[in-house]
Amino acid sequence: MKFIALVLSALISLSAYSSEDLKVVADLKFLSDTGVESTKMCIDGGCDAWATFYLYELDVKKVLSGELADNKFKVIYGRHAEVKADMNSVVVVLHQLKGPQNHNAQYQVLQIN
């Protein structure tokens, strides 16, 4: 039951995008696994890393919503069982990172379609 609640809360939070978030069609070039935990799974009082952030170089092909200063920059993305590979012509929702940057990434990927 706790696992179901965890999954549902994660899905709900993903659907609550900010009006500042950007949507683009882009190519993602895999650079590295940062080793930085992006998600935890907690069962019966114990928590373990569920996913880590991957670092990608993003090359914007088309802006669908929002405005960007650059067409090529680094992003982080952390999802369980994400393949460590390049992705071409995918629709990506981005959230600009503020404060200290993680591996020089300017944005965090919220969703890839």
PDB file of C-alpha atoms in Angstrom:
ATOM      1  CA  MET A   1       0.000   0.000   0.000  1.00  0.00           C
ATOM      2  CA  LYS A   2       2.852   2.390   0.819  1.00  0.00           C
ATOM      3  CA  PHE A   3       4.422   1.644  -2.552  1.00  0.00           C
ATOM      4  CA  ILE A   4       1.196   2.509  -4.381  1.00  0.00           C
ATOM      5  CA  ALA A   5       0.936   5.793  -2.473  1.00  0.00           C
ATOM      6  CA  LEU A   6       4.552   6.625  -3.371  1.00  0.00           C
ATOM      7  CA  VAL A   7       3.986   5.947  -7.072  1.00  0.00           C
ATOM      8  CA  LEU A   8       0.756   7.962  -7.153  1.00  0.00           C
ATOM      9  CA  SER A   9       2.342  10.955  -5.437  1.00  0.00           C
ATOM     10  CA  ALA A  10       5.219  10.894  -7.916  1.00  0.00           C
ATOM     11  CA  LEU A  11       2.825  10.800 -10.871  1.00  0.00           C
ATOM     12  CA  ILE A  12       0.721  13.652  -9.487  1.00  0.00           C
ATOM     13  CA  SER A  13       3.792  15.826  -8.944  1.00  0.00           C
ATOM     14  CA  LEU A  14       4.911  15.232 -12.535  1.00  0.00           C
ATOM     15  CA  SER A  15       1.609  16.489 -13.900  1.00  0.00           C
ATOM     16  CA  ALA A  16       1.880  19.800 -12.002  1.00  0.00           C
ATOM     17  CA  TYR A  17       4.131  21.737 -14.354  1.00  0.00           C
ATOM     18  CA  SER A  18       4.864  25.392 -13.748  1.00  0.00           C
ATOM     19  CA  SER A  19       3.932  28.055 -16.269  1.00  0.00           C
ATOM     20  CA  GLU A  20       7.682  28.761 -16.430  1.00  0.00           C
ATOM     21  CA  ASP A  21       8.467  25.259 -17.701  1.00  0.00           C
ATOM     22  CA  LEU A  22       9.493  24.879 -21.340  1.00  0.00           C
ATOM     23  CA  LYS A  23       8.473  22.322 -23.919  1.00  0.00           C
ATOM     24  CA  VAL A  24      10.808  21.574 -26.827  1.00  0.00           C
ATOM     25  CA  VAL A  25      11.595  19.003 -29.475  1.00  0.00           C
ATOM     26  CA  ALA A  26      15.232  18.072 -29.014  1.00  0.00           C
ATOM     27  CA  ASP A  27      18.039  15.562 -29.326  1.00  0.00           C
ATOM     28  CA  LEU A  28      19.614  14.352 -26.068  1.00  0.00           C
ATOM     29  CA  LYS A  29      23.197  13.112 -26.067  1.00  0.00           C
ATOM     30  CA  PHE A  30      24.000  10.962 -23.003  1.00  0.00           C
ATOM     31  CA  LEU A  31      27.119  12.221 -21.200  1.00  0.00           C
ATOM     32  CA  SER A  32      27.274  10.458 -17.810  1.00  0.00           C
ATOM     33  CA  ASP A  33      25.514   9.051 -14.774  1.00  0.00           C
ATOM     34  CA  THR A  34      26.095  11.692 -12.083  1.00  0.00           C
ATOM     35  CA  GLY A  35      25.617   9.237  -9.215  1.00  0.00           C
ATOM     36  CA  VAL A  36      23.411  11.872  -7.541  1.00  0.00           C
ATOM     37  CA  GLU A  37      20.197  10.346  -6.211  1.00  0.00           C
ATOM     38  CA  SER A  38      17.071  11.651  -7.939  1.00  0.00           C
ATOM     39  CA  THR A  39      14.421   9.397  -6.392  1.00  0.00           C
ATOM     40  CA  LYS A  40      14.081   7.217  -3.289  1.00  0.00           C
ATOM     41  CA  MET A  41      11.849   4.216  -2.719  1.00  0.00           C
ATOM     42  CA  CYS A  42      10.752   3.654   0.858  1.00  0.00           C
ATOM     43  CA  ILE A  43       9.239   0.354   1.987  1.00  0.00           C
ATOM     44  CA  ASP A  44       8.612  -0.724   5.580  1.00  0.00           C
ATOM     45  CA  GLY A  45      10.594   2.175   7.039  1.00  0.00           C
ATOM     46  CA  GLY A  46      13.718   1.594   4.920  1.00  0.00           C
ATOM     47  CA  CYS A  47      14.671   3.786   1.959  1.00  0.00           C
ATOM     48  CA  ASP A  48      16.950   3.051  -0.979  1.00  0.00           C
ATOM     49  CA  ALA A  49      17.988   4.966  -4.091  1.00  0.00           C
ATOM     50  CA  TRP A  50      15.500   4.274  -6.888  1.00  0.00           C
ATOM     51  CA  ALA A  51      17.184   6.375  -9.589  1.00  0.00           C
ATOM     52  CA  THR A  52      20.119   8.728 -10.158  1.00  0.00           C
ATOM     53  CA  PHE A  53      20.405  11.809 -12.354  1.00  0.00           C
ATOM     54  CA  TYR A  54      21.892  11.363 -15.811  1.00  0.00           C
ATOM     55  CA  LEU A  55      23.648  14.255 -17.519  1.00  0.00           C
ATOM     56  CA  TYR A  56      22.760  14.963 -21.156  1.00  0.00           C
ATOM     57  CA  GLU A  57      23.637  17.583 -23.723  1.00  0.00           C
ATOM     58  CA  LEU A  58      20.360  18.850 -25.173  1.00  0.00           C
ATOM     59  CA  ASP A  59      20.175  20.251 -28.698  1.00  0.00           C
ATOM     60  CA  VAL A  60      16.880  22.091 -29.322  1.00  0.00           C
ATOM     61  CA  LYS A  61      15.276  21.432 -32.700  1.00  0.00           C
ATOM     62  CA  LYS A  62      12.009  23.326 -32.094  1.00  0.00           C
ATOM     63  CA  VAL A  63      10.537  25.305 -29.168  1.00  0.00           C
ATOM     64  CA  LEU A  64       6.907  24.323 -28.537  1.00  0.00           C
ATOM     65  CA  SER A  65       6.289  26.622 -25.541  1.00  0.00           C
ATOM     66  CA  GLY A  66       8.381  29.120 -23.584  1.00  0.00           C
ATOM     67  CA  GLU A  67      11.557  30.951 -24.536  1.00  0.00           C
ATOM     68  CA  LEU A  68      15.191  29.846 -24.517  1.00  0.00           C
ATOM     69  CA  ALA A  69      18.387  31.900 -24.689  1.00  0.00           C
ATOM     70  CA  ASP A  70      20.483  29.012 -26.078  1.00  0.00           C
ATOM     71  CA  ASN A  71      19.722  26.059 -28.321  1.00  0.00           C
ATOM     72  CA  LYS A  72      22.361  23.751 -26.842  1.00  0.00           C
ATOM     73  CA  PHE A  73      22.984  23.174 -23.109  1.00  0.00           C
ATOM     74  CA  LYS A  74      23.323  20.516 -20.399  1.00  0.00           C
ATOM     75  CA  VAL A  75      20.338  19.004 -18.603  1.00  0.00           C
ATOM     76  CA  ILE A  76      19.833  16.407 -15.871  1.00  0.00           C
ATOM     77  CA  TYR A  77      17.186  13.689 -15.858  1.00  0.00           C
ATOM     78  CA  GLY A  78      16.546  11.031 -13.237  1.00  0.00           C
ATOM     79  CA  ARG A  79      14.070   8.263 -13.857  1.00  0.00           C
ATOM     80  CA  HIS A  80      14.175   4.602 -12.808  1.00  0.00           C
ATOM     81  CA  ALA A  81      15.336   2.245 -15.560  1.00  0.00           C
ATOM     82  CA  GLU A  82      16.152   5.088 -17.961  1.00  0.00           C
ATOM     83  CA  VAL A  83      18.443   3.823 -20.712  1.00  0.00           C
ATOM     84  CA  LYS A  84      21.940   5.336 -20.802  1.00  0.00           C
ATOM     85  CA  ALA A  85      21.714   6.269 -24.461  1.00  0.00           C
ATOM     86  CA  ASP A  86      21.154   9.128 -26.870  1.00  0.00           C
ATOM     87  CA  MET A  87      17.557  10.080 -27.730  1.00  0.00           C
ATOM     88  CA  ASN A  88      16.637  11.836 -30.965  1.00  0.00           C
ATOM     89  CA  SER A  89      13.664  14.059 -31.826  1.00  0.00           C
ATOM     90  CA  VAL A  90      11.874  13.654 -28.481  1.00  0.00           C
ATOM     91  CA  VAL A  91       9.433  16.095 -26.880  1.00  0.00           C
ATOM     92  CA  VAL A  92      10.971  17.298 -23.618  1.00  0.00           C
ATOM     93  CA  VAL A  93       9.501  19.341 -20.749  1.00  0.00           C
ATOM     94  CA  LEU A  94      12.221  21.383 -19.002  1.00  0.00           C
ATOM     95  CA  HIS A  95      12.396  23.228 -15.701  1.00  0.00           C
ATOM     96  CA  GLN A  96      15.137  25.837 -15.244  1.00  0.00           C
ATOM     97  CA  LEU A  97      17.453  25.107 -12.317  1.00  0.00           C
ATOM     98  CA  LYS A  98      18.129  27.905  -9.865  1.00  0.00           C
ATOM     99  CA  GLY A  99      20.945  28.136  -7.319  1.00  0.00           C
ATOM    100  CA  PRO A 100      23.924  25.757  -7.347  1.00  0.00           C
ATOM    101  CA  GLN A 101      23.943  23.765 -10.551  1.00  0.00           C
ATOM    102  CA  ASN A 102      24.257  19.996 -10.708  1.00  0.00           C
ATOM    103  CA  HIS A 103      27.158  19.133 -13.054  1.00  0.00           C
ATOM    104  CA  ASN A 104      26.721  22.484 -14.873  1.00  0.00           C
ATOM    105  CA  ALA A 105      23.183  21.594 -15.989  1.00  0.00           C
ATOM    106  CA  GLN A 106      20.992  24.593 -16.706  1.00  0.00           C
ATOM    107  CA  TYR A 107      17.696  22.645 -16.772  1.00  0.00           C
ATOM    108  CA  GLN A 108      16.113  19.531 -15.307  1.00  0.00           C
ATOM    109  CA  VAL A 109      14.077  17.329 -17.626  1.00  0.00           C
ATOM    110  CA  LEU A 110      10.638  16.689 -16.123  1.00  0.00           C
ATOM    111  CA  GLN A 111       9.241  14.496 -18.886  1.00  0.00           C
ATOM    112  CA  ILE A 112      10.277  12.908 -22.170  1.00  0.00           C
ATOM    113  CA  ASN A 113       7.719  11.801 -24.769  1.00  0.00           C
TER     114      ASN A 113
END
